[in-house]
CSV table of C-alpha atoms in Angstrom, one decimal:
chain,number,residue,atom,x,y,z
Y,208,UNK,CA,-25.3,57.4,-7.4
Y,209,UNK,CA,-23.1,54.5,-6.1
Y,210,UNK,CA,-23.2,51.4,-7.3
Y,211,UNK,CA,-22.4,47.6,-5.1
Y,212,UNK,CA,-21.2,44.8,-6.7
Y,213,UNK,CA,-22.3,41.7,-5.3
Y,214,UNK,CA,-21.1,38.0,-5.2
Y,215,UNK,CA,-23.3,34.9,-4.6
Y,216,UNK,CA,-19.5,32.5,-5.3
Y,217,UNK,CA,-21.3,29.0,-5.1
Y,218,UNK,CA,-19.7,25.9,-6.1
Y,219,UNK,CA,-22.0,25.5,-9.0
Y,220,UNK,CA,-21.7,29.0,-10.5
Y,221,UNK,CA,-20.9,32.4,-9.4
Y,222,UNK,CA,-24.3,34.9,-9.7
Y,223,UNK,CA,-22.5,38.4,-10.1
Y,224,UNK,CA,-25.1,41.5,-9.7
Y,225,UNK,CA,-24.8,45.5,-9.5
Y,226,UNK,CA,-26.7,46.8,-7.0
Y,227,UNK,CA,-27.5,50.6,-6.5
Y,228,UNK,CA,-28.3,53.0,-3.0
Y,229,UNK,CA,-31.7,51.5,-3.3
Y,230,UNK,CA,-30.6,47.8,-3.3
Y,231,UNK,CA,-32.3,47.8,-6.8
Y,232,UNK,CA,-30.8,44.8,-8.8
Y,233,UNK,CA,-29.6,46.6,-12.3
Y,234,UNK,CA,-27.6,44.3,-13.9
Y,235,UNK,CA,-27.3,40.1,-12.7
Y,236,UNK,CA,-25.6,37.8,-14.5
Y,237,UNK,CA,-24.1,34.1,-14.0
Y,238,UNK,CA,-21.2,31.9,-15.1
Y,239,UNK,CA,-19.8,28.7,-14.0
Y,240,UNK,CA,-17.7,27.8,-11.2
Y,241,UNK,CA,-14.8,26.7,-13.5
Y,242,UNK,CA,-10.9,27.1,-11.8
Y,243,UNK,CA,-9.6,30.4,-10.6
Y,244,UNK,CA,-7.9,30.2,-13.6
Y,245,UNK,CA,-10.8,30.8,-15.4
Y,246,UNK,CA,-13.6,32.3,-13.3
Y,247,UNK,CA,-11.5,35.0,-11.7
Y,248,UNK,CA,-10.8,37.3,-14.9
Y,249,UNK,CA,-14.2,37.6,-16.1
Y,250,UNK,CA,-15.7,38.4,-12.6
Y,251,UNK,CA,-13.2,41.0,-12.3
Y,252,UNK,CA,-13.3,42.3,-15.8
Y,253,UNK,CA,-17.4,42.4,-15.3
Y,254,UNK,CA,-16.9,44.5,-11.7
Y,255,UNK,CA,-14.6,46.5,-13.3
Y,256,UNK,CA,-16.8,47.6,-16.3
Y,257,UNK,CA,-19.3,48.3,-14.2
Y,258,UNK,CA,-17.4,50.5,-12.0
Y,259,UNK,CA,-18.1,49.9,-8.3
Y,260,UNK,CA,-17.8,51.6,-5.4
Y,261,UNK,CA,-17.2,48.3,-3.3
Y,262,UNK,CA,-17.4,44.8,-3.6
Y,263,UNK,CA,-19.6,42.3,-1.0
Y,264,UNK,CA,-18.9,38.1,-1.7
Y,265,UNK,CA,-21.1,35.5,0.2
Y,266,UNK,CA,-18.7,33.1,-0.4
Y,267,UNK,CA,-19.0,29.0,-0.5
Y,268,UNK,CA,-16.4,27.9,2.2
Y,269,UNK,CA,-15.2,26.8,4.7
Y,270,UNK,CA,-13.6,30.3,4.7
Y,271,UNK,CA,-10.8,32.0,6.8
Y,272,UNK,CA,-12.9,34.6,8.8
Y,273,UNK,CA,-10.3,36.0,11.0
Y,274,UNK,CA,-9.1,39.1,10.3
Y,275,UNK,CA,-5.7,38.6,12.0
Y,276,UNK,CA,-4.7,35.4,9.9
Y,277,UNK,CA,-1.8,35.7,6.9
Y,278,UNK,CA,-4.8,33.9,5.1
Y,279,UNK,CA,-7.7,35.8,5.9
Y,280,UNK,CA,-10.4,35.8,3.1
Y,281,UNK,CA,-9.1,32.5,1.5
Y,282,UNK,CA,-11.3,30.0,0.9
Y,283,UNK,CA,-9.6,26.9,2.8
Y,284,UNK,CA,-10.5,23.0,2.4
Y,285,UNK,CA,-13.2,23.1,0.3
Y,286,UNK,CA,-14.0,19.7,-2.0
Y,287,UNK,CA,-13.4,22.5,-4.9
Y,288,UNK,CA,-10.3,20.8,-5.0
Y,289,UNK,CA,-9.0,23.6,-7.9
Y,290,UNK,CA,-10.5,26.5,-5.2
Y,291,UNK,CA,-9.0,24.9,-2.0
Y,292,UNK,CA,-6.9,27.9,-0.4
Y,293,UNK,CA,-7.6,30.2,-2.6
Y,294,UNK,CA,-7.2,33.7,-1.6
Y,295,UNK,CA,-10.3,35.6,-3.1
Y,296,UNK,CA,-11.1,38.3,-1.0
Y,297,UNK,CA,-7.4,39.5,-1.4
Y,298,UNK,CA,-7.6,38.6,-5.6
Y,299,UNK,CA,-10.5,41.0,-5.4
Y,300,UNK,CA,-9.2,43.9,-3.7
Y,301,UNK,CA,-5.6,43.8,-5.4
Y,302,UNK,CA,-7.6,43.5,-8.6
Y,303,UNK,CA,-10.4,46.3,-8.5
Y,304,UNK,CA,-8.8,48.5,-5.8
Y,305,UNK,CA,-11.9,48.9,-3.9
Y,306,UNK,CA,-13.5,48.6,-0.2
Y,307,UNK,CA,-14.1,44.5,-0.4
Y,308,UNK,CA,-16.0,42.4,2.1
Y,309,UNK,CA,-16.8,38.7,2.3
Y,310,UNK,CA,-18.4,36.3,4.4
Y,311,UNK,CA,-20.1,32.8,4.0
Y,312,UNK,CA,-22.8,32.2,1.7
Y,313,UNK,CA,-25.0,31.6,4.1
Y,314,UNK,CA,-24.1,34.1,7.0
Y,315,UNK,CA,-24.9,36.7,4.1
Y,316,UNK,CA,-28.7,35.6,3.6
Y,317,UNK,CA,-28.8,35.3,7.4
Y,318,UNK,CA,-27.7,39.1,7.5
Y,319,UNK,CA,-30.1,40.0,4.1
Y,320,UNK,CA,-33.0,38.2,6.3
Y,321,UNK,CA,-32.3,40.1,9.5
Y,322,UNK,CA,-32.3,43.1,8.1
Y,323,UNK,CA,-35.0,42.9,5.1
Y,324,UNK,CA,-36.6,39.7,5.5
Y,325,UNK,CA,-38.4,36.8,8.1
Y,326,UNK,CA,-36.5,38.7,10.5
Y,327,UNK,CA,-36.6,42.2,10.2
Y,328,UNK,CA,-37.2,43.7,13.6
Y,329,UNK,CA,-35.5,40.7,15.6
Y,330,UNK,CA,-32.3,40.6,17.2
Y,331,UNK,CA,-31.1,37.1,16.0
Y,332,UNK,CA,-32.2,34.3,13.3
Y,333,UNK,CA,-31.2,31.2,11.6
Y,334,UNK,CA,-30.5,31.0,8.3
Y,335,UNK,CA,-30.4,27.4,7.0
Y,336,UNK,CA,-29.8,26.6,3.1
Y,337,UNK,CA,-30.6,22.7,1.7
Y,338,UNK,CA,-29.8,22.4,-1.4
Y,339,UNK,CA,-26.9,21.0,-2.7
Y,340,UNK,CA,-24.9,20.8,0.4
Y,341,UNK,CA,-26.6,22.0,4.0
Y,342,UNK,CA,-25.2,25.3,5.3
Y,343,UNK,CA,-26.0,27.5,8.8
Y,344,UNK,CA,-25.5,31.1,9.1
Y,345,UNK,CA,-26.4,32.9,12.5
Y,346,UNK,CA,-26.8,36.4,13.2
Y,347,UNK,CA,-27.1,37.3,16.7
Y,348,UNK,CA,-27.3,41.3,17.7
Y,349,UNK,CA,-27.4,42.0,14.4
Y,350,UNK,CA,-24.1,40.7,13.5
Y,351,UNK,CA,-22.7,37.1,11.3
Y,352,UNK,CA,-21.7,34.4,14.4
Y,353,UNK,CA,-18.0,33.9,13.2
Y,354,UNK,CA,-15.7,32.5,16.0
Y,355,UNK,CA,-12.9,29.6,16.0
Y,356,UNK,CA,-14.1,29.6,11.8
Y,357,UNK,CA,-17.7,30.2,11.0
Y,358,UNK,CA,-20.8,27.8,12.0
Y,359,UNK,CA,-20.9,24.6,10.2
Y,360,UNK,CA,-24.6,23.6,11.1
Y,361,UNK,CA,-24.5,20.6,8.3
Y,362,UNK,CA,-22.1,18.6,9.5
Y,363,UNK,CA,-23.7,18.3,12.8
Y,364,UNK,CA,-24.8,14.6,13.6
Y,365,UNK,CA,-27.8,13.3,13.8
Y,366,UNK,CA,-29.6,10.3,15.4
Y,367,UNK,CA,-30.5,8.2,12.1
Y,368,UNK,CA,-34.2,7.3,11.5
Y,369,UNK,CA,-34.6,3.4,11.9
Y,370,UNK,CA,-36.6,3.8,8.2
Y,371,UNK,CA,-33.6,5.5,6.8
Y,372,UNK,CA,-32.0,2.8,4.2
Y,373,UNK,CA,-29.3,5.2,4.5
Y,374,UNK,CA,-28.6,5.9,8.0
Y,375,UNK,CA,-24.7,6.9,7.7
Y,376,UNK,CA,-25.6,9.2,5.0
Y,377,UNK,CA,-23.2,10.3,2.1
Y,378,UNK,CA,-21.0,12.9,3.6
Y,379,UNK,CA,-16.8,12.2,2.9
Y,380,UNK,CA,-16.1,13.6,5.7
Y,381,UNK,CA,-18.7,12.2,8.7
Y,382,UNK,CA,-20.9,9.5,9.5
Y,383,UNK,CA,-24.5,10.5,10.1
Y,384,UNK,CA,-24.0,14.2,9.6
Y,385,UNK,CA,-27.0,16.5,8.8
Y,386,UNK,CA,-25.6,17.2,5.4
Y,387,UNK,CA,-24.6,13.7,4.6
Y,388,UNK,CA,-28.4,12.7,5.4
Y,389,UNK,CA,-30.6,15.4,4.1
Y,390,UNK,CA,-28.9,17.4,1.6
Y,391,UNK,CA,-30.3,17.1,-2.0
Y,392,UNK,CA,-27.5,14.9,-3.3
Y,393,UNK,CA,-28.2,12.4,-0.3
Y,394,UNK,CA,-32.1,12.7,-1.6
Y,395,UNK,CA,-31.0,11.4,-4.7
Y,396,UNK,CA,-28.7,9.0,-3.9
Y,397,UNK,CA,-31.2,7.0,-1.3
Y,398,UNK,CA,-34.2,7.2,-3.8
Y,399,UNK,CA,-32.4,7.3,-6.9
Y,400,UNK,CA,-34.5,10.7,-8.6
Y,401,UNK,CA,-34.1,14.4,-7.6
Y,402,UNK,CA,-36.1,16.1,-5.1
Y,403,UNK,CA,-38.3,17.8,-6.7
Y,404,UNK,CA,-39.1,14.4,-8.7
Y,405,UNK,CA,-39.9,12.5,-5.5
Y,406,UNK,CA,-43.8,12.2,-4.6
Y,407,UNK,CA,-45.5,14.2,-1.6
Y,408,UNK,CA,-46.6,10.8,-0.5
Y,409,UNK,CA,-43.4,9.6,-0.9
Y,410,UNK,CA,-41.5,8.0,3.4
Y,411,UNK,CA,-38.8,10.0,1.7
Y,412,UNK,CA,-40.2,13.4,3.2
Y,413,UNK,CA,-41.0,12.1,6.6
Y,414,UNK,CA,-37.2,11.0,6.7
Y,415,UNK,CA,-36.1,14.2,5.1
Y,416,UNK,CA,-38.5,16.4,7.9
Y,417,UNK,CA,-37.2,14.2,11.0
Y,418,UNK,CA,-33.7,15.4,10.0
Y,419,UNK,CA,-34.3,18.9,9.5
Y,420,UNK,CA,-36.2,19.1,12.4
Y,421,UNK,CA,-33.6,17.4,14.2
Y,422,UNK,CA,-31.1,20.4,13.4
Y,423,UNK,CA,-34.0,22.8,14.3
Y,424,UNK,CA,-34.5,21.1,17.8
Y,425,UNK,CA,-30.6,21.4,17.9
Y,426,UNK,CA,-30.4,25.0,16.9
Y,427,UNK,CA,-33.3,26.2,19.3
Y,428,UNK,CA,-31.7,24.3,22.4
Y,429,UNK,CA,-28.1,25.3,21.4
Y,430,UNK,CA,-28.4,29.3,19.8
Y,431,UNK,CA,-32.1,29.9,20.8
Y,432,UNK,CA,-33.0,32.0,17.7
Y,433,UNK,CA,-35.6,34.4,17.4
Y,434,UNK,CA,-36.9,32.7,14.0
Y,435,UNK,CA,-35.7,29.8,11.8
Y,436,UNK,CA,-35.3,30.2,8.0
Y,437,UNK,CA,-34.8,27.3,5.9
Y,438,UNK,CA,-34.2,27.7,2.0
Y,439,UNK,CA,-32.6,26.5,-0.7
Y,440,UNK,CA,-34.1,23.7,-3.4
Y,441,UNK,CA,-35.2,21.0,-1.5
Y,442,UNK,CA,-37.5,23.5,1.0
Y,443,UNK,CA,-38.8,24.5,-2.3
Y,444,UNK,CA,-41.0,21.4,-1.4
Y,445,UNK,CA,-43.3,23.8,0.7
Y,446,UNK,CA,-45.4,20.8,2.4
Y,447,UNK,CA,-42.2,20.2,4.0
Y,448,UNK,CA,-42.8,23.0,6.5
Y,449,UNK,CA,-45.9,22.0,8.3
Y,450,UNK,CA,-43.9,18.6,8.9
Y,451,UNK,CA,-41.0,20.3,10.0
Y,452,UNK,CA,-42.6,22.3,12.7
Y,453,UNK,CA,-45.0,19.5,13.8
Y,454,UNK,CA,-41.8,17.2,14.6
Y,455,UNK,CA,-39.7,20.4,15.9
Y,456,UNK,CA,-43.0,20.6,18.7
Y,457,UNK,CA,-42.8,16.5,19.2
Y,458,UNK,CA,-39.1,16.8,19.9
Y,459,UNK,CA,-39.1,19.7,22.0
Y,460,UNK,CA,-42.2,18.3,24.4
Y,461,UNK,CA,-42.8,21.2,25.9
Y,462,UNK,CA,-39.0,22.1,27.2
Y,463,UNK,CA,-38.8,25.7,25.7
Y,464,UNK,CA,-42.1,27.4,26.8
Y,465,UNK,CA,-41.9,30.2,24.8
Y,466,UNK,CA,-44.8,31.1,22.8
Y,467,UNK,CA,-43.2,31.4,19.4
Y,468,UNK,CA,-43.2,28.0,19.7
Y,469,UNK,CA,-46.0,26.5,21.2
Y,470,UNK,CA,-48.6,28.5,20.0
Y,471,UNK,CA,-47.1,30.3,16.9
Y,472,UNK,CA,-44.2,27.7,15.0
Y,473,UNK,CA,-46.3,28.7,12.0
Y,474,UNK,CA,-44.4,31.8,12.0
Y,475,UNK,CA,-41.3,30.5,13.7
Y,476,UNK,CA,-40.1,28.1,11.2
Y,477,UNK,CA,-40.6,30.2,8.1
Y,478,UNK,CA,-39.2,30.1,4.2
Y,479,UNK,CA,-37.0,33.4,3.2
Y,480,UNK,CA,-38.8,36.5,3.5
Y,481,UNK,CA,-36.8,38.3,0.4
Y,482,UNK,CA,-37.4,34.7,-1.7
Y,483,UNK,CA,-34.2,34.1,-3.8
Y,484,UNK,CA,-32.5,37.5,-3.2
Y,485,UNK,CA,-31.5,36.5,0.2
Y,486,UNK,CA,-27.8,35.9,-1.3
Y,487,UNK,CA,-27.8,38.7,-3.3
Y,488,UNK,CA,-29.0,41.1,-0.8
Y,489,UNK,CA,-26.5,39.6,1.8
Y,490,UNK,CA,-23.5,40.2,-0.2
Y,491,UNK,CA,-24.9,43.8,-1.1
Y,492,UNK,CA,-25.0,44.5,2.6
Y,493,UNK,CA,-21.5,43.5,2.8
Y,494,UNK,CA,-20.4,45.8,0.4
Y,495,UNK,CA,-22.4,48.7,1.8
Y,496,UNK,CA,-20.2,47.8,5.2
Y,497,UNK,CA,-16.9,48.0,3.4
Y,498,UNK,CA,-17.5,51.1,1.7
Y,499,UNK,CA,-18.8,52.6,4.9
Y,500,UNK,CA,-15.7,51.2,7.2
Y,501,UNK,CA,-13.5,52.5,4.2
């Protein structure tokens, strides 16, 4: 029987699991995201003790995703300062000798979703993490949106809320961007406590749902995606979807006719359909793909 490794490389930790044929989970294990230095060895040495047959990494970014680039499979200018261009797809396959595959994080759950999840049966979807950081990944015709570099839905901006105490957000990098407003270290920082800390009854998540809906209304009008999934620890605040999908409706006013929408955003706007294996599965899938292009 063939075995899959698979990589969920966040910038937290690094979730390493064997998969086998029947995307069983066997073994799943996680460490810290310390330096190369230190990380690298011990996810290869654990691969390679496990013996298999191909490797699939859904892979924190931003990521060189052209196959054609000197640098392709590196991750590039990532605030992992001891990560930034760091070639990890290439460490992998000079290391294990097998089929490898990577992809973003999140274009991995999008994939997992399409294809076992909220959107098995579709021909598109939107995969949207907010958690730590805000990431987009977008499958259309049943294949990861790369282009110019991948989708980075969480640094779009946003319109600020005039309730927001907050309104240019936190991000380094933008004023006013999705992640930089909504993420959960932009939670904490405007209300000084975690999310999951934070009342129901709390302005916080009538802010926190204008925002996301924002991107939705974005996403909708931009990619026009057959269903919208939004995970990650901050959606784990499930009262948030009803307020998602009631702005999404407001905003829209009746523009995009479609019925999904109007008379169904219950099942539209939905949580993950394979719960917190989207990542895993994702980067499973990947690995099936190198092992069959191999």
């Amino acid at each position: 029987m063939l075995h899959f490794g698979a990589l969920e490389a966040g910038g937290t930790k690094m979730v390493l699991s064997i998969l086998d044929e029947n995307r069983q989970i066997l073994v799943r294990e996680s460490i810290p995201t310390e330096p190369p230095s230190v990380t690298m060895p011990v996810m290869i040495d654990f691969f390679r003790n496990h013996q298999v047959d191909s490797l699939g990494i859904g892979c924190f970014g931003p990521l060189d995703l052209n196959p054609a680039s000197a640098s392709y499979g590196s991750i590039t200018k990532t605030p992992k300062l001891a990560w930034k261009d760091y070639p990890i797809l290439s460490k992998f396959r000079e290391a294990l000798q097998i089929p490898c595959a990577i992809d973003t994080d999140v274009n991995a759950a999008a994939l997992a979703e399409h294809a076992y999840g909220a959107a098995q049966g579709l021909g598109s979807c939107l995969y949207v993490t907010i958690g730590t950081g805000i990431g987009g990944g977008l499958v259309i015709d049943g294949k990861a949106v790369h282009g110019l570099v991948h989708p980075e839905l969480g640094h779009m901006l946003l319109r600020p809320v005039e309730r927001d105490p907050s309104p240019d957000g936190f991000c380094p990098y933008h004023k006013g961007c999705l992640e930089g407003l909504a993420a959960g270290p932009a939670l904490e920082k405007r209300w000084g406590m975690p999310a999951f800390q934070i009342p129901e009854d709390h302005v916080a998540w009538d802010i926190e749902a204008y925002y996301l809906a924002s991107m939705c209304h974005n996403a909708i009008t931009a990619f026009s995606p057959e269903k919208i999934i939004l995970g990650g620890g901050v959606m784990h605040q499930h009262f948030l979807f009803d307020k998602v999908r009631r702005l999404v409706a407001q905003s829209l006013n009746g523009y995009i006719a479609s019925p999904a929408i109007t008379d169904g955003a219950n099942d539209y706007i939905v949580p993950p359909g394979c719960g917190e294996n989207s990542g895993v599965l994702g980067a499973y899938l990947l690995a099936r793909r190198a092992l069959e292009e191999a």
